[in-house]
Structure formats: C-alpha cells, structure tokens
XYZ file of C-alpha atoms in Angstrom:
619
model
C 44.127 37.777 -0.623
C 41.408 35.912 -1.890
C 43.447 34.832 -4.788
C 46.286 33.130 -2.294
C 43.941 31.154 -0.332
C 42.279 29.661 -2.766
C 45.658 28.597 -4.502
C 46.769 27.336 -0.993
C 43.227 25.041 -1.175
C 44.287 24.071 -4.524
C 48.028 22.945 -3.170
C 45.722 21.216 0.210
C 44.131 19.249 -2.001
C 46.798 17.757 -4.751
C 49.957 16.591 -3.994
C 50.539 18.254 -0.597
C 47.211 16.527 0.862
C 48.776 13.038 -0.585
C 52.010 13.572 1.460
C 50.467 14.864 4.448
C 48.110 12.421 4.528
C 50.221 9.670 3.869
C 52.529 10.591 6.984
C 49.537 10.075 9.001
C 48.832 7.189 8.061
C 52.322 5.776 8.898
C 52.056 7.614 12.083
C 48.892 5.677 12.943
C 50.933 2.387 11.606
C 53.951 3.284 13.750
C 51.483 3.934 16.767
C 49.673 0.634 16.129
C 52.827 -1.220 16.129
C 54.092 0.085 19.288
C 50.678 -0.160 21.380
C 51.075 -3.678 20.638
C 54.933 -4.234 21.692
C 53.905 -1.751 24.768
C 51.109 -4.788 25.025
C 53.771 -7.689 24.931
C 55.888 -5.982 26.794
C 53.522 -5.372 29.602
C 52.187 -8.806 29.193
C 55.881 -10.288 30.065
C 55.940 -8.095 33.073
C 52.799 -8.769 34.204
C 53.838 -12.826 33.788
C 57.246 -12.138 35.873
C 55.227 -10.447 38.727
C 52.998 -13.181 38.931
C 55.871 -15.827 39.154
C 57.795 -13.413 41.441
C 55.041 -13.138 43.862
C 54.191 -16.609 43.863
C 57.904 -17.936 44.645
C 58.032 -14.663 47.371
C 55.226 -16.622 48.946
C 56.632 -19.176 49.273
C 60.099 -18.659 50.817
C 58.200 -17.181 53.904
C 57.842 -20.564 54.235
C 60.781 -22.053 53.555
C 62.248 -22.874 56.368
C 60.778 -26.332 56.897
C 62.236 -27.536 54.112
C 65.695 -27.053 52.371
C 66.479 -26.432 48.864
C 67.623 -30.474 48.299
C 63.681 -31.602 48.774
C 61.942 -29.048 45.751
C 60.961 -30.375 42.625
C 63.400 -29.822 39.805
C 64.371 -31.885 36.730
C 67.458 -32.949 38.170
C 65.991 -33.889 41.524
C 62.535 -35.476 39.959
C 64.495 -37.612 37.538
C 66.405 -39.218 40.380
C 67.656 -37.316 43.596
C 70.562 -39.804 43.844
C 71.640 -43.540 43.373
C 72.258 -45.072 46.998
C 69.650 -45.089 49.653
C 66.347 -46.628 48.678
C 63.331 -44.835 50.144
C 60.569 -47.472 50.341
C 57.193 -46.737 48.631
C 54.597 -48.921 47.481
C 56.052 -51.843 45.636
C 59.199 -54.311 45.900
C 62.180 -52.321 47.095
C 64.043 -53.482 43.606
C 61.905 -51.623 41.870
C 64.292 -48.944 41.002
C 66.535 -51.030 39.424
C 63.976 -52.796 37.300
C 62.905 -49.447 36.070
C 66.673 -48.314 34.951
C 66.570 -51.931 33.357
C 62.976 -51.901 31.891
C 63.985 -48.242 30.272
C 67.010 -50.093 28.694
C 65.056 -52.669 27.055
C 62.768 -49.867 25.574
C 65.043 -47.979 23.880
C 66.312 -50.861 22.863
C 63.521 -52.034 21.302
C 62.528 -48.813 19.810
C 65.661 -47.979 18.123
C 65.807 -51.260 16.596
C 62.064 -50.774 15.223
C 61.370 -47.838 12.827
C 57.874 -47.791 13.020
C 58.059 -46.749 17.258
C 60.091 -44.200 16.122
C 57.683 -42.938 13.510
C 55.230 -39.836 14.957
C 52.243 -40.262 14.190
C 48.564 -40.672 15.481
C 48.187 -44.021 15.951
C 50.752 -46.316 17.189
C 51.262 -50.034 17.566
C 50.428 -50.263 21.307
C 47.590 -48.699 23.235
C 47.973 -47.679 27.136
C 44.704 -49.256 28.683
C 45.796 -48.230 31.967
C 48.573 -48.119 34.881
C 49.137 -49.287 38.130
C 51.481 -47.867 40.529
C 55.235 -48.983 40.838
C 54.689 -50.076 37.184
C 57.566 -50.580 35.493
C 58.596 -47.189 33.062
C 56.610 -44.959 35.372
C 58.363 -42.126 36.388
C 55.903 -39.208 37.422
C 56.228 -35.613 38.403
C 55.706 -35.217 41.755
C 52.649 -32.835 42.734
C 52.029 -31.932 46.420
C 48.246 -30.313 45.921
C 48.065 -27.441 48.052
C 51.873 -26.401 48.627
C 52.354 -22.958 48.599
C 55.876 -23.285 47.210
C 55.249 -24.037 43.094
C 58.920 -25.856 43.724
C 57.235 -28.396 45.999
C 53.824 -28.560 44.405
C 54.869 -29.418 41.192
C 53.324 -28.917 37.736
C 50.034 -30.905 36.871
C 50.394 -32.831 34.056
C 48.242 -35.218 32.204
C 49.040 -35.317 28.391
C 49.816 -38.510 26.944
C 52.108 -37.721 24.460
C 55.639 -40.110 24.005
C 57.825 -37.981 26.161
C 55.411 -37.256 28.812
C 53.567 -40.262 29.374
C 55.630 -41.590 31.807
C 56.284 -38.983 33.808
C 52.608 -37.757 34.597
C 52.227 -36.999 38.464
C 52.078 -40.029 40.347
C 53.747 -41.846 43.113
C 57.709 -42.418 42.512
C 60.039 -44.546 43.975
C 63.797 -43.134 44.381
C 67.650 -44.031 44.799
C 68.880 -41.467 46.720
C 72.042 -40.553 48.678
C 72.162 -37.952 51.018
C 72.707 -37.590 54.817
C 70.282 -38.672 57.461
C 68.665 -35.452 58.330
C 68.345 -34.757 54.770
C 66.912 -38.226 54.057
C 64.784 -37.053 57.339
C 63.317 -34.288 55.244
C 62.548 -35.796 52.227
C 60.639 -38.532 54.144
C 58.840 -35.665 56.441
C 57.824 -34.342 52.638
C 56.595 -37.826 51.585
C 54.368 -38.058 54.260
C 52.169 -35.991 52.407
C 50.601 -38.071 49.491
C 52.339 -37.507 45.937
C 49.811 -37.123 43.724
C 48.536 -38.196 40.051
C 47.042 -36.014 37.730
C 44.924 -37.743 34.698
C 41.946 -36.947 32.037
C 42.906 -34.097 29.305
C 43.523 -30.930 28.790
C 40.105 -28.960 27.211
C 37.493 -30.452 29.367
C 34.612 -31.354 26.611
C 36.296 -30.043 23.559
C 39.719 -32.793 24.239
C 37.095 -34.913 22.348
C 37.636 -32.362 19.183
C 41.516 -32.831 20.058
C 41.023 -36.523 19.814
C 39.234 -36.534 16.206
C 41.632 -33.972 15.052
C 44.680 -36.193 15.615
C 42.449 -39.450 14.265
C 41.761 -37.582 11.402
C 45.446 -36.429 11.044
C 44.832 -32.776 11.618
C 46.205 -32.215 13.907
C 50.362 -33.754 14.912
C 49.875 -36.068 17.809
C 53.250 -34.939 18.946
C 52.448 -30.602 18.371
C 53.492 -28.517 21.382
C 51.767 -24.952 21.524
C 53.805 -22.368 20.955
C 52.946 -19.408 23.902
C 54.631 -16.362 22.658
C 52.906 -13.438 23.424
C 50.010 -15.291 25.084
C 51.021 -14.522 28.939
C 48.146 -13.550 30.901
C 46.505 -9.899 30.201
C 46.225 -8.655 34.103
C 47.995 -9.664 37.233
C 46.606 -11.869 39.662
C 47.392 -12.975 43.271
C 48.751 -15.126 44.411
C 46.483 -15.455 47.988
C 46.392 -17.173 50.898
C 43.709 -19.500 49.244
C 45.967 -20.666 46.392
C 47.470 -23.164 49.362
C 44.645 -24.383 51.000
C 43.797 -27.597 49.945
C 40.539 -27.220 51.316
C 39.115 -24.225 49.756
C 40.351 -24.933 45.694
C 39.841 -28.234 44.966
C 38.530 -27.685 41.074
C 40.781 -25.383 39.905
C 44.742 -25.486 39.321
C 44.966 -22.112 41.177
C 48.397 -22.052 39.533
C 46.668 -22.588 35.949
C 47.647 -19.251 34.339
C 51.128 -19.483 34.882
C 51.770 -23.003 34.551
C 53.840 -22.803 31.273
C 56.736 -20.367 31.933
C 56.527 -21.056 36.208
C 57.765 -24.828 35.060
C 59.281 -23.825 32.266
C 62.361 -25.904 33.202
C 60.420 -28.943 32.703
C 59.351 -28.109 29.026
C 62.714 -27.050 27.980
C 65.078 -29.827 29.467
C 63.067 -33.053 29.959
C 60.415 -31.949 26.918
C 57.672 -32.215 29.377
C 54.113 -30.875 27.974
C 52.679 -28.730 30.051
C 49.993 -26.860 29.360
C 47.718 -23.271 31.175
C 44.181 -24.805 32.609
C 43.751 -20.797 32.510
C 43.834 -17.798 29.959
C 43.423 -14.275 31.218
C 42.525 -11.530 28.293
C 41.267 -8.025 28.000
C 38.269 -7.227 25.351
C 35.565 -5.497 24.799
C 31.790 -6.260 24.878
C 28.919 -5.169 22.859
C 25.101 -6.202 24.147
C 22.352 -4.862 22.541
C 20.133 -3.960 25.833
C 23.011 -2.095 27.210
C 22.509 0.581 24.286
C 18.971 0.771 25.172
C 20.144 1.131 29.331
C 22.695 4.091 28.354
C 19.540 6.032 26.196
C 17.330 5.723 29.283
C 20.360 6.990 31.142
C 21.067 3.850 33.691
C 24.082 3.465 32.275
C 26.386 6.335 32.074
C 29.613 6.313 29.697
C 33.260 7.010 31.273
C 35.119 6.315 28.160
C 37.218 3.597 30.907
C 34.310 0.797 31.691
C 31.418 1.959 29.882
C 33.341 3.493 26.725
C 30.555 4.950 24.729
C 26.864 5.907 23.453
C 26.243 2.555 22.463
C 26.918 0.440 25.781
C 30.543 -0.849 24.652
C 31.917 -2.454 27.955
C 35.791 -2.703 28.263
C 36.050 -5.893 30.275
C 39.065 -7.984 31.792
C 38.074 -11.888 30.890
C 39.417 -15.575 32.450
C 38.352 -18.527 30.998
C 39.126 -21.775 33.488
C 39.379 -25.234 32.908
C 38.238 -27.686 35.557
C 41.191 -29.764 37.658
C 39.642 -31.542 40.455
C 41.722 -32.755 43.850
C 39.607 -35.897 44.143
C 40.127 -35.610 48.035
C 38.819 -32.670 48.116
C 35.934 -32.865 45.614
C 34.587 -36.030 47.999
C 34.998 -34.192 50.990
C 33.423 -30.637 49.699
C 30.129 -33.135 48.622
C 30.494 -35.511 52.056
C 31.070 -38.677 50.654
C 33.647 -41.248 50.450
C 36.493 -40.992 47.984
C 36.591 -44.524 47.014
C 32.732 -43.644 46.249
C 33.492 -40.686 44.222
C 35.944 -42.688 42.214
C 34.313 -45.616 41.087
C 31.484 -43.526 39.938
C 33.292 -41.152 37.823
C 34.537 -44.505 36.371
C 31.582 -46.162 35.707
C 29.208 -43.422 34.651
C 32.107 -42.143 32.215
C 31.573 -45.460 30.496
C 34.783 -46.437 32.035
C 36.444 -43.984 29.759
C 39.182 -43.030 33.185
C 40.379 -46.849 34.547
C 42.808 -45.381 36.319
C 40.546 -43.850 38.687
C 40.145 -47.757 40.042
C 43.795 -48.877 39.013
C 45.888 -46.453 40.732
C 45.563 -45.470 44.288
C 47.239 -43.183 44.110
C 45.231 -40.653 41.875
C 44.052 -37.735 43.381
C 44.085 -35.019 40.203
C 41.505 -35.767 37.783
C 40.789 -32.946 34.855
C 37.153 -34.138 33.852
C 35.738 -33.806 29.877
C 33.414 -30.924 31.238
C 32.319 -27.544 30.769
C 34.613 -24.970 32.702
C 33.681 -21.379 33.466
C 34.494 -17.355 32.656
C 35.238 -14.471 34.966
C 34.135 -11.062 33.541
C 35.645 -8.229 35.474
C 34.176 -4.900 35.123
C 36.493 -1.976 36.388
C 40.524 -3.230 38.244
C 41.045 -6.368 39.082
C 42.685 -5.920 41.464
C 39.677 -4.479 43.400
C 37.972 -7.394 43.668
C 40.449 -8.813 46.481
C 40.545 -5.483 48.022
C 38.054 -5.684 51.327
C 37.721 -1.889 51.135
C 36.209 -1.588 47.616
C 32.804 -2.690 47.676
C 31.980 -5.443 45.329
C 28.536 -6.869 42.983
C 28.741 -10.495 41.934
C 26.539 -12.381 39.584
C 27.054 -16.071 39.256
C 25.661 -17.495 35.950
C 24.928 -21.174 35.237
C 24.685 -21.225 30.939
C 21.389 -21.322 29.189
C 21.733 -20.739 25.478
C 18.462 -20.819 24.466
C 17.725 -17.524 26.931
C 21.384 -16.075 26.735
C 21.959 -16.229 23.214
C 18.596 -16.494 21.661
C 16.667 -14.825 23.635
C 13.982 -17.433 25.031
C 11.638 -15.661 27.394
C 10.191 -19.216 28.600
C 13.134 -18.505 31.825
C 14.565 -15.472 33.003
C 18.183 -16.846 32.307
C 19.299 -13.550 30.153
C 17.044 -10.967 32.055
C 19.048 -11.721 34.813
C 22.195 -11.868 32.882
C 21.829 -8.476 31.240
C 20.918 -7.082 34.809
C 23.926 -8.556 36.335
C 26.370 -7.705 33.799
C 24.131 -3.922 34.094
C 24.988 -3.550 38.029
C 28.499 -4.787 38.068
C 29.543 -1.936 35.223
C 27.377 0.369 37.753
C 29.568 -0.440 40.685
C 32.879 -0.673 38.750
C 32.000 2.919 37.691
C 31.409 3.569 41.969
C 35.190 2.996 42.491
C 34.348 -0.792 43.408
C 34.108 -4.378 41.901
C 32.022 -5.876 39.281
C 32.245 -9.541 38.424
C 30.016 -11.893 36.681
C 31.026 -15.693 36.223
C 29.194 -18.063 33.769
C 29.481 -21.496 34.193
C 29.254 -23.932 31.549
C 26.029 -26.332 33.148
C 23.281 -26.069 30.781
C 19.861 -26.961 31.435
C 21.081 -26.977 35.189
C 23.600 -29.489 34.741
C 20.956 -31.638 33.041
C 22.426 -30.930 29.499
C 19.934 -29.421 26.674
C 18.030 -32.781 25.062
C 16.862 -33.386 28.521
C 15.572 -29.401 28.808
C 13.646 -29.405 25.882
C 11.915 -32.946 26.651
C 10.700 -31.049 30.147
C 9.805 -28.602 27.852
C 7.667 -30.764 25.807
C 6.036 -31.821 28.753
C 5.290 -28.601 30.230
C 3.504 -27.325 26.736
C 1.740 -30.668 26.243
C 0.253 -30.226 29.647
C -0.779 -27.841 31.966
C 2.227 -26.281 32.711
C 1.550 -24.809 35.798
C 4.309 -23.590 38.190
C 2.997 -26.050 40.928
C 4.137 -28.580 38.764
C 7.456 -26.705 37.569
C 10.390 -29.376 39.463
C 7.847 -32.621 38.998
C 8.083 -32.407 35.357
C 12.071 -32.554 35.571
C 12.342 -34.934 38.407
C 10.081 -37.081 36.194
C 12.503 -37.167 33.252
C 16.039 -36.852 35.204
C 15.414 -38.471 38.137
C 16.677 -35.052 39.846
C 15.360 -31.618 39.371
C 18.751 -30.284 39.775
C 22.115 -31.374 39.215
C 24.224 -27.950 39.134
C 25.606 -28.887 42.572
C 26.958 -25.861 43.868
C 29.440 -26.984 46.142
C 32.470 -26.277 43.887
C 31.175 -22.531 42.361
C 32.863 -20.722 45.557
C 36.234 -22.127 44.377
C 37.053 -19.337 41.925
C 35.947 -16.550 44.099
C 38.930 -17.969 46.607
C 40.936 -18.560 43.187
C 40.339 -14.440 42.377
C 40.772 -13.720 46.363
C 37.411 -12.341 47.333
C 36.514 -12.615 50.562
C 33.109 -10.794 51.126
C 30.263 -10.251 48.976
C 28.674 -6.779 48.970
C 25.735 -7.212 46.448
C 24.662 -10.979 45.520
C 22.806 -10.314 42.298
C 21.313 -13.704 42.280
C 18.351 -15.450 44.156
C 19.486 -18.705 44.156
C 19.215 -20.591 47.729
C 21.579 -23.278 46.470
C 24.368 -19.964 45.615
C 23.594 -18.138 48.869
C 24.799 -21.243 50.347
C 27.660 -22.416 49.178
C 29.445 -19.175 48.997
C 28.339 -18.399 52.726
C 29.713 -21.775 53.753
C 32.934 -21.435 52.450
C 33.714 -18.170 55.034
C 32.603 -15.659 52.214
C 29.935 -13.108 53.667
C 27.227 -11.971 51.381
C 25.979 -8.327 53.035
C 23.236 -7.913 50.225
C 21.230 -9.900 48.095
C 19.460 -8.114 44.964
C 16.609 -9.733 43.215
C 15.663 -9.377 39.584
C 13.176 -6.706 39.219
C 9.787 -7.968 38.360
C 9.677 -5.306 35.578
C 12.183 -7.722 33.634
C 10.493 -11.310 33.727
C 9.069 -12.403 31.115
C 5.286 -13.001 31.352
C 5.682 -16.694 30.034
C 8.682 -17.231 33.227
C 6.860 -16.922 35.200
C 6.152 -20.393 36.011
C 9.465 -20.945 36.855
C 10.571 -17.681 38.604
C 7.130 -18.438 40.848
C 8.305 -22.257 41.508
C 11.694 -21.591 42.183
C 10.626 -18.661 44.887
C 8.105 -21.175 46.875
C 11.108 -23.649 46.564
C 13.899 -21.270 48.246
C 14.943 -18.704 45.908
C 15.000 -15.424 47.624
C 12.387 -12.255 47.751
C 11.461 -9.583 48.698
C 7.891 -10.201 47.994
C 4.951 -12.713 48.429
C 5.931 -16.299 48.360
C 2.947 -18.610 46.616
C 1.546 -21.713 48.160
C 0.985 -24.193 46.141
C -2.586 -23.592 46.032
C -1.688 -19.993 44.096
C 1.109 -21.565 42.136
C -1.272 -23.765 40.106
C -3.205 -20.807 38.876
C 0.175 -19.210 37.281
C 0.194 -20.804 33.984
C 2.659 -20.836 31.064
C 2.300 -20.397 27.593
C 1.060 -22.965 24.921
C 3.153 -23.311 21.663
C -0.225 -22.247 19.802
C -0.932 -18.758 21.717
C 0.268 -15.561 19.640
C 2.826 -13.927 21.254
C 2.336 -10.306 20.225
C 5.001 -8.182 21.742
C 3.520 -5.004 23.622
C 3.981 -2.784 20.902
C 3.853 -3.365 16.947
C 4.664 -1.131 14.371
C 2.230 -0.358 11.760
C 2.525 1.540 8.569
C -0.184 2.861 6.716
C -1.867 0.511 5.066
C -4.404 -1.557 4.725
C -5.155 -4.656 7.108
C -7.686 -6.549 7.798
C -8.382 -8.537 11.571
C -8.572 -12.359 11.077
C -9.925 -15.047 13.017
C -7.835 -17.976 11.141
C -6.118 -20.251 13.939
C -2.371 -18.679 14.266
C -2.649 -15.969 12.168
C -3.326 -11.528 13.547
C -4.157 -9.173 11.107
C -4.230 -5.736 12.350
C -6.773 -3.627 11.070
C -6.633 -0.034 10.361
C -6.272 2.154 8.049
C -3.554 5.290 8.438
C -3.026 8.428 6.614
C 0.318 9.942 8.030
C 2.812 8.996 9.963
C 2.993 5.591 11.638
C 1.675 4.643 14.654
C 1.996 2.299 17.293
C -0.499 -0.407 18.385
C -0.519 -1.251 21.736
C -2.014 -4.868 22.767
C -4.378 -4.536 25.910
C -5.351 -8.195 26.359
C -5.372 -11.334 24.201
C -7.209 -14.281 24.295
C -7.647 -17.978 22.823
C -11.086 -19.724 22.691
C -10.347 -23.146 20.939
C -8.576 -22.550 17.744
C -9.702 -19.426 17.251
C -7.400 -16.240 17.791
C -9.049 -13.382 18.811
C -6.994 -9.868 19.902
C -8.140 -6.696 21.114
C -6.333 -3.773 20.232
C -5.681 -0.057 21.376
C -4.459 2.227 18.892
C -2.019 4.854 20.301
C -2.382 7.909 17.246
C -0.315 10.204 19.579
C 3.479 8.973 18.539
C-alpha cells in the first residue's frame, strides 16, 4: 500500500501534474475570456436600456408634436425646399447658403492644400455670427425630454462638423399649414448653440497634441466596448431646464443615442460622461476594518485589507448659459461678457452670437463614487449618506494635516460603504475646485501668510480675502445639479458641514434629514484654525461655536515647530536628547524589545527645541 501511493505522488508530480495543471490554466484563460465578453455583452445591454428608456420617455409625450418636427439628418439638413420660415437674417439667406456651399467646394477641390488634413490650415475661424453664410447647425432644444427634439450637443471644430455645431438655422421647407404650424410652435422655443471643447482643462493638452502633430486633427474615437458600466435613469430631472443646467444629462449616451449623425453626416460627437466599475484601495480603510468599523462582505467591502468595489462617473461640465445666470441671479448678457473677457477673450462667440446658450467651459469637472446599487440612490425607500468633496491635493493625496480636507474624505468615503452595507446608498462626489475655487498658487501664498504671521483662526478668511479679493469662490449653486442628474431626491445623512452645501442642495427641493459632522477625534491639531473659523463663520456643529475673542487664541503651526507624531518607534540603541534648533534626539537606552515613546507636550522657546517625553516600556 505504501509502495502505490508513493508511486501515485511520483506520477502527481511529473508529467501528470504538467497536464493537469496546464488544463487549469486554460480553464482560468477560457474563464477570463468569457467574464469579459459576459462584460461587453452586458455593457451593450445596459447601453440599449438606457436609450430605450430615454426614447420611452419621451413618447409619453409625444403627442404635441408629430414625427415630421424631430431632429434627424434628413430633416436637420433641410426639412424641404419651398416655404421659407423666417429667422434672424434676410429671408434669401437660404439660397445664399446653397450658393456660398457651391463656391466652397469649388474652391477646395480646385486647391490641394484645403484638401490636405492636417493641424494647421490656411484659414483660422476667429468667430461667427448668426445667419452667416456656411452655417448650418444642429438644432438643440435644452431641456426636451424627447433626445429626437433636443438634439445632440456638439462643439468640435473639426472640417465636417464645424458648420453644423448647434445654433440657430434658417430652413426651406414644404409641408402643409398645420404642419408648418408645428414646426413654428417648436421654434418658439430658442434653438440653441453649443461652443468651447470637449475635456474641460485638459482640451488645452488636445490643442498641443495636434500643434505638435500628435495627435490627427481630423481622429474620431473609436467607442467599442466603452458603453457605460451601470444603468442610469433617465428621470424626471433630465427635462427640466431649470434643475440641470451644467451637465448634458444625456452625456453618457450621447455617442450611440445620435449615432445617426456620426455615421451619415460624419458628425463628431462625443460622451461629456463615462460610467465605470473599479475597485479602491485606501490605506486608512485597512486600519478601520482591524479596529472592526468596517466589516468585509466580499460585495462592497471585499476584504481584510479595506478593498472597496465601487461604481465610478466622471462628468464634464456643459453649461445652459440661461440657466447658469438665472441659478446665480444675474443677467445673461452679464454672465456672457464676463466669461469673455476674463477668459482673455479666448470664447468671442459668447458676444458674437446671440444665439449661444451651451457653453462647455476649460474647467475642472467632477466624480460620482457609488458604494453599494446604483440604482438605490434614486430609490426614496433606501436610505442614503452623501459626501460632497471640493479637491484639495495637498490633504487628499499627500496627506497635509494644515486642513481637514482628507479626514473628512476618508470619513465620508468610511460611512457611505457603512450604509451601502445597511441595504441603502452611499455616494461621495469630488469636484475638481482646488484651493476653493481659488486654484493652488493662490493657496499656498495664504499659506505663506498665515506661517509668516500669527496665524490665528480669527484671522483665517482675512488672509484669503486679502490675496483673492474673495475668501471663497467654490460657488455652490451648480453642485445640486448631479444629484438631480443621478435622481436623488432626499438626503438622509449630509456628511459635510458646509453652510454654503446645506444650502444649495436644500434649495433645489432636495431634503437633507441629517447632517453628520467630522468627529473631533480626526482633525488635525494644526486644522484647527480653519475647522474653528469656518464653524464661527456657518459651518455646522454640534458643539461650542467661538467668538472671535476665543478664535484668536487657537493658533496654527509655524514651519519651524517639530511635528513629532504621537507615537515614535524606537529601537534599542543609543540616543542622545539635543537642544540644536530643528533637530530631536531621543534618549534612552533599551535592552529588549522595542518600545514606544509617547510625546506628552512639546514646546519652542526661541530657537531652541525642547521635548518632553514619556516612555511607554509596557508594549
């Protein structure tokens, strides 16, 4: 007996182990390969329900208007050739544009060097005016809940689709009076432009890659395989004009809902928004699962190490100017020409055509993490947590402790798994305005002046209002816009204790039942100048708000103080304590084990460190 088995280990482990394990391994292969045509596959379906449920939306309301009035290629090129419906302009405009068209192709065919791609050519577009000659736009109805009537936005300025980016159109048409009725009912509503780029601050890399000739001035992305990762919508919000006016609410499926476009009049037309699934590793989050606040599922939180799985959508910004100047109470006209002129007139067409109301800015845009279904967080029975996250990278990446930017991140991030893993919601959004909108070189120079004087919390806003003119610029009037993009309509805990939040989400019709603070166990001794400020100036507590009396005794740190951390780990050695100006020595000698030191106070008397230390012997 004994002799068999251990021939049968010899066979396990020559030739027989080989095969064997070589069919797993092409198992696992074959299983790899379909997971990820299960994950196409599911994408496509995902995409279809998206566009079905969009276009189901709309033929509820259909009635109004008849199939003859929606936006196709046939119908946008030119719904017919009899009856001229007067816009803006000379009512022979139509017939200068079929002639000025002419006279281009013309010209180009009879000049090689138009024809040539590449990325520069002869003439440069300053700007446009309406009823230009060769202008022949898209139309886009901002707020339709047909996709048909609304129209695709579209702003590149490539050859082919220069000329027909959204904009006011003129039209030969032929078609009885009560359809002519209809289309002119439609028209009452304005037709709208779209300009600026796609990318919001990175279409200036897109720029120096084509001036550089990396990039083909004329390359179309190809978006096989890239359809969005989770269903969404669509909602009631989607077509209200008055609660989205940042967002293309129909920015994820913009590519294959107008595919038409793209495939027969070689329109560009690109997603404002990308929906993916991934999965996130933070370092505090292994630390939160050892001290058991975080429990793993192996579905949201997947392991021992704090490994989130985590449904992501990263959103461009696409303004409806209208709406943007209403949202902040000003004028349009007002809004406009200072876009224009504090853009270093980069946009001219903001003052040239009238007729722009779509403007996709060279800004930052934003990203939804979704702990747990997404589909919960539209659902009004599941309960839902919410942190909303303006950037700070010196905090959230680097780990700054001047602010409490990435406490409060990890925390956020922390509760949402927690209530994903209750059967509800989690969601955390992080918006690209760094230094509150201010931009980074300006947060550093407050900075400088904090640590080069006092830098006491009763002087935390002066400092910035000296330098920017404003202590904040984040402007929250446009944040509740992608909570009515991902249809959530109540708030059940606000993990943030920003007044300027509360707000804005509470005056767009979104409750907020509860409103959780960051626990004073988590701010950082040196933030507390600004945590302290920001709670005399609005920001919510539970606790004692200073007067300004008691906010100039909190005091930050100077560049020259030690920061020793609460505990340091010594090994047994030899060390000496020092009195040198930025320099600790710890001194003690150890025979054993290491130990940890444990800082009870420190304390600066001109350039001379001195620290007091308590020597725990018991770990």
């Amino acid at each position: 007996m004994s002799n068999s088995a251990d021939e049968t280990v010899r066979d396990f482990s020559g030739p027989l182990a080989t095969e064997i394990l070589g069919a797993l391994r092409s198992i696992q292969q074959d299983h790899r390969l379909l997971t990820t045509t299960i994950d196409g596959i599911a994408g496509r379906v995902n995409l279809l329900a998206g566009i079905k449920q969009v276009q189901d939306g709309a033929r509820e309301e259909e009635g109004r208007f008849d199939s003859s009035t929606a936006v196709t290629p046939e119908n946008s090129t030119a719904l017919d050739r009899d009856v001229t419906v007067g816009l803006p302009g000379p009512s022979t405009l139509p017939d200068l544009l079929d002639a000025s068209k002419e006279n281009e192709s013309q010209q180009e065919a009879s000049n090689p060097i138009a024809n040539r791609r590449s990325s520069t050519t002869s003439r440069i577009i300053l700007t446009t005016y309406p009823g230009q000659a060769g202008i022949d736009p898209i139309i886009l109805n901002w707020g339709h809940k047909d996709p048909a009537q609304r129209g695709p936005v579209v702003v590149t300025r490539s050859q082919s689709t220069l000329r027909r980016r959204n904009g006011m159109r003129f039209f030969k048409i032929y078609m009885s009076p009560l359809s002519l009725w209809r289309l002119v009912d439609r028209l009452r509503k304005p037709l709208l432009v779209a300009i600026g780029a796609h990318g919001g601050s990175y279409s200036i890399y897109h720029a120096l890659a084509v001036a550089s000739n990396n990039l083909d001035v004329d390359h179309r992305p190809d978006f096989t395989d890239t359809e969005p990762a989770a269903s969404l919508g669509p909602f009631p919000q989607w077509a209200d004009s008055k609660k989205i006016v940042s967002m293309d609410p129909l920015g994820h499926l913009a590519p294959w809902l107008f595919r038409d476009f793209i495939d027969q009049e070689n329109v560009d037309i690109r997603p404002t928004i990308a929906i993916t699934k991934a999965h996130m590793k933070l370092p505090e989050l292994e630390q939160s699962v050892k001290l058991g606040r975080l429990v793993p599922d192996g579905k949201i939180c997947l392991n021992g190490s704090g490994e989130l799985a985590v449904t992501k959508f990263a959103i461009e910004p696409c303004w409806f100017l209208p709406g943007v100047a209403e949202r902040f109470g000003i004028d349009e006209g007002v809004l406009r020409r200072s876009l224009f002129e504090n853009t270093g007139g980069s946009f001219p067409e903001l003052i040239t055509r009238g007729d722009i109301k779509v403007f996709l800015p060279p800004i930052g845009g934003l990203t939804v993490y979704c702990f747990g279904d997404p589909a919960k967080m539209s659902d009004p029975s599941s309960r839902l947590a919410l942190r909303v996250h303006d950037e700070c990278n010196g905090s959230d990446v680097f780990g700054s402790d001047i602010c409490t930017c990435r406490p409060y991140l990890i925390f956020g991030v922390e509760e949402a798994v927690k209530e994903a893993q209750n059967g509800g919601s989690g969601v955390v959004i992080y918006f690209r305005k760094e230094g509150r909108a201010l931009g980074e070189v300006t947060k550093y120079l407050v900075y400088n002046a904090r640590k080069r004087g006092t830098d006491r919390a009763s002087e935390y806003f002066k400092r910035t209002e000296n330098i920017a003119g404003v202590k904040d610029m984040r402007f929250q009037a446009l944040m509740p816009d992608v909570l009515h993009w991902l249809g959530i309509t109540k708030i059940d805990r606000m993990l943030s204790m920003s007044n300027m939040k509360y707000e804005a989400i509470v005056d767009q019709g979104i409750p907020i039942h509860e409103r959780v603070e960051l626990p004073d166990e988590l701010i950082p001794a040196d933030s507390r100048v600004e945590i302290d400020a920001k709670i005399h100036a609005g920001y919510f507590t539970t606790g004692k708000v200073m007067d300004m009396s008691e906010l100039s005794n909190i005091q930050g740190r100077a560049w020259d103080d030690v920061d020793v951390s609460s505990y340091a780990r010594l090994g047994p050695s030899s060390a000496m304590l020092t009195t040198e100006p930025h320099e600790i020595a710890l001194a003690e000698r150890f025979h054993g084990d290491w130990s940890l030191a444990h800082v009870d106070q420190l304390a600066l008397t001109g350039t001379v460190t001195r620290v007091w230390i308590r020597f725990d012997t018991s770990q």
